[in-house]
Amino acid sequence: MLSVLNVTKRFGGLTALDNCTINVEKKEICGLIGPNGSGKSTLFNVITGYYPSDNGEIIYNETHIESMAPYDIINMGISRTFQLPNLFKKMTLMENMLIASKAQKGEDIWRAWFGSGVKQQDYDNYNKAMDLLEFFNLVQLRNEYANSISFGQQKLLELARALMTDPEILLLDEPTGGINPVVVNKIIKSIKEMRDRSITFLIIEHNMSVVSRLCDRVYVLDHGKNIAMGTPDEVKTNEQVIEAYLGV
Ligand SMILES: Nc1ncnc2c1ncn2[C@@H]1O[C@H](COP(=O)(O)OP(=O)(O)O)[C@@H](O)[C@H]1O
Ligand SMILES: [Mg+2]
């Protein structure tokens, strides 16, 4: 479904991704792990069009997306969350949800012009936002400002917001980072339910117990290079992986 082939990304003299290759299959929960600074977030930024890559190919459902803009990549069905929640803090939860709705490309101007359809679209988006906020236990907080809710709730809101564009694949950057075990369990359960509804996942996760509970398969990066791939149990016992983490 999503193939990253031999992608290299340099920042000046630093090679953040070095010939990196990964393949995500439809409906799988694929993990991406590696020590700090190994290039995981950079890989997300390159896939989603935030940074151009220096080399390599990114193919999504048979379409080359390596030169596409972030907005067009979202419209292809790829959505993401950030390592630190990237919300509009002075907007309400509901406003954050609605602002993420997929624009109806090429149509909105005409719909507005003729005064038809727009209201129906807004109404659909509002209902979708309500359903998603409900799914993540946030519906009671919908009129609160995003900066007034807990860090864990902000992570949930980001996840809910990423679903507003009807993604086929979701890239989550450390969805359980810095949050309490109750919310971690809620997130794990939600991700599994979403997968059962046919959403595919690529997840950066540093907590190995979460990886074991969640992921079908895991890629391991070190200094921007692929060093291992396999089931969580396989990579946990892989010598190169142990070395990368322990720095021996
Ligand atoms: N925008 C940037 N400019 C310069 N260097 C960057 C930038 N983004 C990431 N890097 C560097 O690239 C390397 C990989 O970073 P990152 O992808 O954030 O790692 P990870 O998410 O695995 O912790 C790090 O050395 C980091 O400092
Ligand atoms: Mg990171």
Short mmCIF file of C-alpha atoms and ligand atoms in Angstrom, two decimals:
data_model
loop_
_atom_site.label_atom_id
_atom_site.label_comp_id
_atom_site.label_asym_id
_atom_site.label_seq_id
_atom_site.Cartn_x
_atom_site.Cartn_y
_atom_site.Cartn_z
CA MET A 1 0.00 0.00 0.00
CA LEU A 2 2.78 2.43 0.99
CA SER A 3 6.34 1.87 -0.19
CA VAL A 4 9.33 3.97 0.73
CA LEU A 5 12.20 2.95 -1.53
CA ASN A 6 15.82 3.93 -0.86
CA VAL A 7 14.93 7.34 0.52
CA THR A 8 17.75 9.63 1.62
CA LYS A 9 17.26 12.94 3.42
CA ARG A 10 20.12 15.22 4.41
CA PHE A 11 20.11 18.30 6.61
CA GLY A 12 23.33 20.04 5.63
CA GLY A 13 26.08 17.57 6.51
CA LEU A 14 23.78 15.32 8.52
CA THR A 15 22.20 12.32 6.83
CA ALA A 16 18.90 11.85 8.71
CA LEU A 17 17.64 9.11 6.36
CA ASP A 18 20.15 6.90 4.60
CA ASN A 19 18.73 4.72 1.82
CA CYS A 20 15.70 3.92 3.94
CA THR A 21 13.18 1.38 2.66
CA ILE A 22 9.88 0.33 4.20
CA ASN A 23 6.68 -1.32 2.95
CA VAL A 24 3.34 -1.06 4.69
CA GLU A 25 0.64 -3.56 3.74
CA LYS A 26 -3.05 -2.75 3.72
CA LYS A 27 -4.78 -3.17 7.10
CA GLU A 28 -1.62 -3.87 9.04
CA ILE A 29 -0.37 -2.10 12.13
CA CYS A 30 3.26 -1.50 11.25
CA GLY A 31 5.68 -0.16 13.86
CA LEU A 32 8.70 2.09 13.37
CA ILE A 33 11.25 2.12 16.18
CA GLY A 34 14.81 3.24 16.73
CA PRO A 35 16.92 5.28 19.14
CA ASN A 36 16.44 9.05 19.46
CA GLY A 37 17.58 10.86 16.35
CA SER A 38 17.46 7.76 14.15
CA GLY A 39 15.25 9.52 11.59
CA LYS A 40 11.75 8.27 12.46
CA SER A 41 10.00 11.65 12.53
CA THR A 42 11.97 12.73 9.47
CA LEU A 43 10.61 9.71 7.61
CA PHE A 44 7.06 10.85 8.46
CA ASN A 45 7.89 14.40 7.34
CA VAL A 46 9.20 13.10 4.03
CA ILE A 47 6.26 10.73 3.41
CA THR A 48 3.71 13.47 4.13
CA GLY A 49 5.43 16.06 1.94
CA TYR A 50 6.64 18.38 4.73
CA TYR A 51 10.25 17.87 3.68
CA PRO A 52 11.43 17.01 0.17
CA SER A 53 13.67 13.94 0.04
CA ASP A 54 17.07 14.07 -1.64
CA ASN A 55 16.76 10.67 -3.22
CA GLY A 56 14.46 7.70 -3.54
CA GLU A 57 10.83 6.96 -4.26
CA ILE A 58 7.61 6.96 -2.26
CA ILE A 59 4.75 5.05 -3.83
CA TYR A 60 1.24 5.01 -2.46
CA ASN A 61 -1.30 2.73 -4.12
CA GLU A 62 0.79 2.76 -7.30
CA THR A 63 1.10 6.58 -7.40
CA HIS A 64 4.42 8.34 -6.93
CA ILE A 65 3.93 10.88 -4.16
CA GLU A 66 7.52 11.95 -3.46
CA SER A 67 7.03 15.31 -5.18
CA MET A 68 3.50 16.00 -4.02
CA ALA A 69 2.46 18.80 -1.62
CA PRO A 70 1.17 17.94 1.88
CA TYR A 71 -2.40 18.94 1.03
CA ASP A 72 -2.51 16.64 -2.00
CA ILE A 73 -0.99 13.80 0.02
CA ILE A 74 -3.76 14.19 2.63
CA ASN A 75 -6.30 14.05 -0.18
CA MET A 76 -4.74 10.79 -1.38
CA GLY A 77 -5.76 9.27 1.98
CA ILE A 78 -2.64 9.67 4.11
CA SER A 79 -3.13 11.40 7.45
CA ARG A 80 -0.77 11.93 10.39
CA THR A 81 -0.30 13.10 13.94
CA PHE A 82 2.76 14.85 15.38
CA GLN A 83 5.13 13.87 18.18
CA LEU A 84 3.97 16.99 20.05
CA PRO A 85 0.29 17.75 19.52
CA ASN A 86 0.02 20.33 16.78
CA LEU A 87 -3.38 21.79 17.65
CA PHE A 88 -4.90 25.24 17.39
CA LYS A 89 -4.68 25.97 21.09
CA LYS A 90 -7.02 28.95 21.12
CA MET A 91 -9.73 27.15 19.22
CA THR A 92 -12.24 24.78 20.72
CA LEU A 93 -12.01 21.04 20.23
CA MET A 94 -14.90 21.20 17.76
CA GLU A 95 -13.25 24.02 15.81
CA ASN A 96 -10.04 22.00 15.64
CA MET A 97 -12.01 19.10 14.22
CA LEU A 98 -13.92 21.14 11.63
CA ILE A 99 -10.86 22.97 10.37
CA ALA A 100 -9.34 19.59 9.46
CA SER A 101 -12.27 18.52 7.27
CA LYS A 102 -11.28 17.59 3.81
CA ALA A 103 -12.01 20.46 1.45
CA GLN A 104 -14.01 19.43 -1.55
CA LYS A 105 -11.45 20.29 -4.11
CA GLY A 106 -12.67 22.39 -7.00
CA GLU A 107 -16.21 22.31 -5.78
CA ASP A 108 -16.43 24.60 -2.77
CA ILE A 109 -16.32 27.85 -4.73
CA TRP A 110 -19.21 26.81 -6.90
CA ARG A 111 -21.19 25.41 -4.06
CA ALA A 112 -20.80 28.69 -2.18
CA TRP A 113 -21.66 30.65 -5.31
CA PHE A 114 -24.93 28.89 -5.81
CA GLY A 115 -25.62 28.65 -2.12
CA SER A 116 -26.35 24.97 -2.33
CA GLY A 117 -24.64 21.98 -0.89
CA VAL A 118 -22.37 23.89 1.48
CA LYS A 119 -24.73 23.59 4.39
CA GLN A 120 -25.15 19.88 3.84
CA GLN A 121 -21.36 19.48 3.75
CA ASP A 122 -20.94 21.48 6.97
CA TYR A 123 -23.62 19.43 8.61
CA ASP A 124 -21.96 16.17 7.58
CA ASN A 125 -18.62 17.40 8.91
CA TYR A 126 -20.20 18.45 12.19
CA ASN A 127 -21.80 15.04 12.62
CA LYS A 128 -18.59 13.28 11.74
CA ALA A 129 -16.72 15.44 14.26
CA MET A 130 -19.32 14.62 16.93
CA ASP A 131 -19.01 10.88 16.23
CA LEU A 132 -15.23 11.01 16.42
CA LEU A 133 -15.19 13.11 19.60
CA GLU A 134 -17.60 10.62 21.10
CA PHE A 135 -15.38 7.68 20.07
CA PHE A 136 -12.42 9.27 21.91
CA ASN A 137 -14.46 10.31 25.01
CA LEU A 138 -14.04 13.99 24.19
CA VAL A 139 -17.56 14.97 23.21
CA GLN A 140 -18.35 16.67 26.55
CA LEU A 141 -15.29 18.86 26.06
CA ARG A 142 -16.11 19.95 22.52
CA ASN A 143 -16.61 23.63 23.41
CA GLU A 144 -13.49 23.88 25.58
CA TYR A 145 -10.30 25.42 24.26
CA ALA A 146 -7.69 22.92 23.10
CA ASN A 147 -5.11 24.36 25.53
CA SER A 148 -7.40 23.70 28.51
CA ILE A 149 -7.46 19.90 28.17
CA SER A 150 -4.82 17.47 29.43
CA PHE A 151 -1.82 16.41 27.35
CA GLY A 152 -3.33 12.92 26.95
CA GLN A 153 -6.62 14.41 25.77
CA GLN A 154 -4.70 16.58 23.30
CA LYS A 155 -3.12 13.42 21.88
CA LEU A 156 -6.59 11.87 21.56
CA LEU A 157 -7.89 15.03 19.89
CA GLU A 158 -5.06 14.90 17.37
CA LEU A 159 -5.96 11.31 16.60
CA ALA A 160 -9.65 12.24 16.22
CA ARG A 161 -8.74 15.19 14.03
CA ALA A 162 -6.53 13.05 11.78
CA LEU A 163 -9.60 10.92 11.07
CA MET A 164 -11.65 13.87 9.77
CA THR A 165 -10.05 13.51 6.33
CA ASP A 166 -11.17 9.86 6.01
CA PRO A 167 -7.64 8.46 5.76
CA GLU A 168 -6.84 4.99 4.46
CA ILE A 169 -3.55 5.10 6.31
CA LEU A 170 -2.65 6.92 9.51
CA LEU A 171 0.92 7.77 10.49
CA LEU A 172 1.15 8.24 14.26
CA ASP A 173 4.25 9.80 15.79
CA GLU A 174 4.59 8.45 19.35
CA PRO A 175 0.85 8.35 20.10
CA THR A 176 1.44 7.13 23.67
CA GLY A 177 4.42 9.38 24.49
CA GLY A 178 4.11 11.22 27.80
CA ILE A 179 0.64 10.04 28.75
CA ASN A 180 -0.78 7.95 31.56
CA PRO A 181 -1.44 4.18 31.29
CA VAL A 182 -5.24 4.56 31.23
CA VAL A 183 -5.10 6.77 28.15
CA VAL A 184 -2.42 4.49 26.63
CA ASN A 185 -4.86 1.58 26.90
CA LYS A 186 -7.61 3.69 25.35
CA ILE A 187 -5.33 4.54 22.42
CA ILE A 188 -4.29 0.91 21.87
CA LYS A 189 -7.91 -0.20 21.90
CA SER A 190 -8.94 2.60 19.52
CA ILE A 191 -6.17 1.82 17.05
CA LYS A 192 -7.20 -1.86 16.95
CA GLU A 193 -10.83 -0.91 16.42
CA MET A 194 -9.88 1.45 13.62
CA ARG A 195 -7.82 -1.28 11.98
CA ASP A 196 -10.87 -3.53 12.12
CA ARG A 197 -12.63 -0.76 10.20
CA SER A 198 -9.92 -1.10 7.51
CA ILE A 199 -7.55 1.71 8.43
CA THR A 200 -3.84 0.94 8.00
CA PHE A 201 -1.27 2.21 10.51
CA LEU A 202 2.38 3.15 10.56
CA ILE A 203 3.29 3.98 14.15
CA ILE A 204 6.43 5.43 15.71
CA GLU A 205 6.55 4.08 19.24
CA HIS A 206 9.32 3.99 21.81
CA ASN A 207 7.51 1.87 24.37
CA MET A 208 8.32 -1.78 23.50
CA SER A 209 5.42 -3.17 25.52
CA VAL A 210 3.04 -1.02 23.45
CA VAL A 211 4.80 -2.19 20.28
CA SER A 212 4.34 -5.84 21.32
CA ARG A 213 0.67 -5.36 22.09
CA LEU A 214 -0.07 -3.40 18.94
CA CYS A 215 2.18 -4.08 15.98
CA ASP A 216 2.07 -6.94 13.48
CA ARG A 217 5.50 -6.03 12.18
CA VAL A 218 8.21 -3.53 13.08
CA TYR A 219 10.96 -1.71 11.19
CA VAL A 220 14.02 -0.60 13.12
CA LEU A 221 16.07 2.43 12.10
CA ASP A 222 19.47 3.47 13.39
CA HIS A 223 21.26 6.58 12.08
CA GLY A 224 18.69 6.76 9.28
CA LYS A 225 19.41 3.22 8.07
CA ASN A 226 17.25 0.10 8.18
CA ILE A 227 18.81 -2.32 10.64
CA ALA A 228 16.02 -4.85 11.19
CA MET A 229 12.45 -5.81 10.36
CA GLY A 230 10.22 -8.50 11.80
CA THR A 231 7.62 -9.29 14.43
CA PRO A 232 8.02 -7.43 17.74
CA ASP A 233 9.45 -10.61 19.31
CA GLU A 234 11.94 -11.07 16.49
CA VAL A 235 13.30 -7.52 16.63
CA LYS A 236 13.49 -7.50 20.43
CA THR A 237 15.97 -10.36 20.32
CA ASN A 238 17.90 -9.11 17.27
CA GLU A 239 21.51 -8.41 18.20
CA GLN A 240 21.91 -5.33 16.01
CA VAL A 241 18.80 -3.84 17.57
CA ILE A 242 19.99 -4.51 21.11
CA GLU A 243 23.33 -2.95 20.19
CA ALA A 244 21.67 0.16 18.72
CA TYR A 245 19.60 0.68 21.84
CA LEU A 246 22.31 -0.05 24.35
CA GLY A 247 24.98 1.72 22.31
CA VAL A 248 27.53 -1.08 22.72
N1 LIG B 1 14.45 20.27 10.35
C1 LIG B 1 15.64 19.76 10.69
N2 LIG B 1 16.79 20.43 10.48
C2 LIG B 1 17.98 19.92 10.81
N3 LIG B 1 18.16 18.70 11.35
C3 LIG B 1 17.05 17.98 11.59
C4 LIG B 1 15.74 18.46 11.28
N4 LIG B 1 14.83 17.50 11.62
C5 LIG B 1 15.54 16.48 12.13
N5 LIG B 1 16.87 16.76 12.12
C6 LIG B 1 17.94 15.86 12.57
O1 LIG B 1 17.78 14.63 11.90
C7 LIG B 1 18.06 13.53 12.78
C8 LIG B 1 16.84 12.64 12.88
O2 LIG B 1 15.83 13.34 13.62
P1 LIG B 1 14.38 12.75 13.84
O3 LIG B 1 13.85 12.28 12.55
O4 LIG B 1 13.60 13.79 14.56
O5 LIG B 1 14.69 11.50 14.80
P2 LIG B 1 13.70 10.60 15.66
O6 LIG B 1 12.30 11.01 15.36
O7 LIG B 1 14.04 9.20 15.27
O8 LIG B 1 14.08 10.87 17.11
C9 LIG B 1 18.47 14.17 14.12
O9 LIG B 1 19.88 14.21 14.15
C10 LIG B 1 17.86 15.54 14.05
O10 LIG B 1 18.60 16.45 14.82
MG MG B 2 10.81 11.76 16.58
#
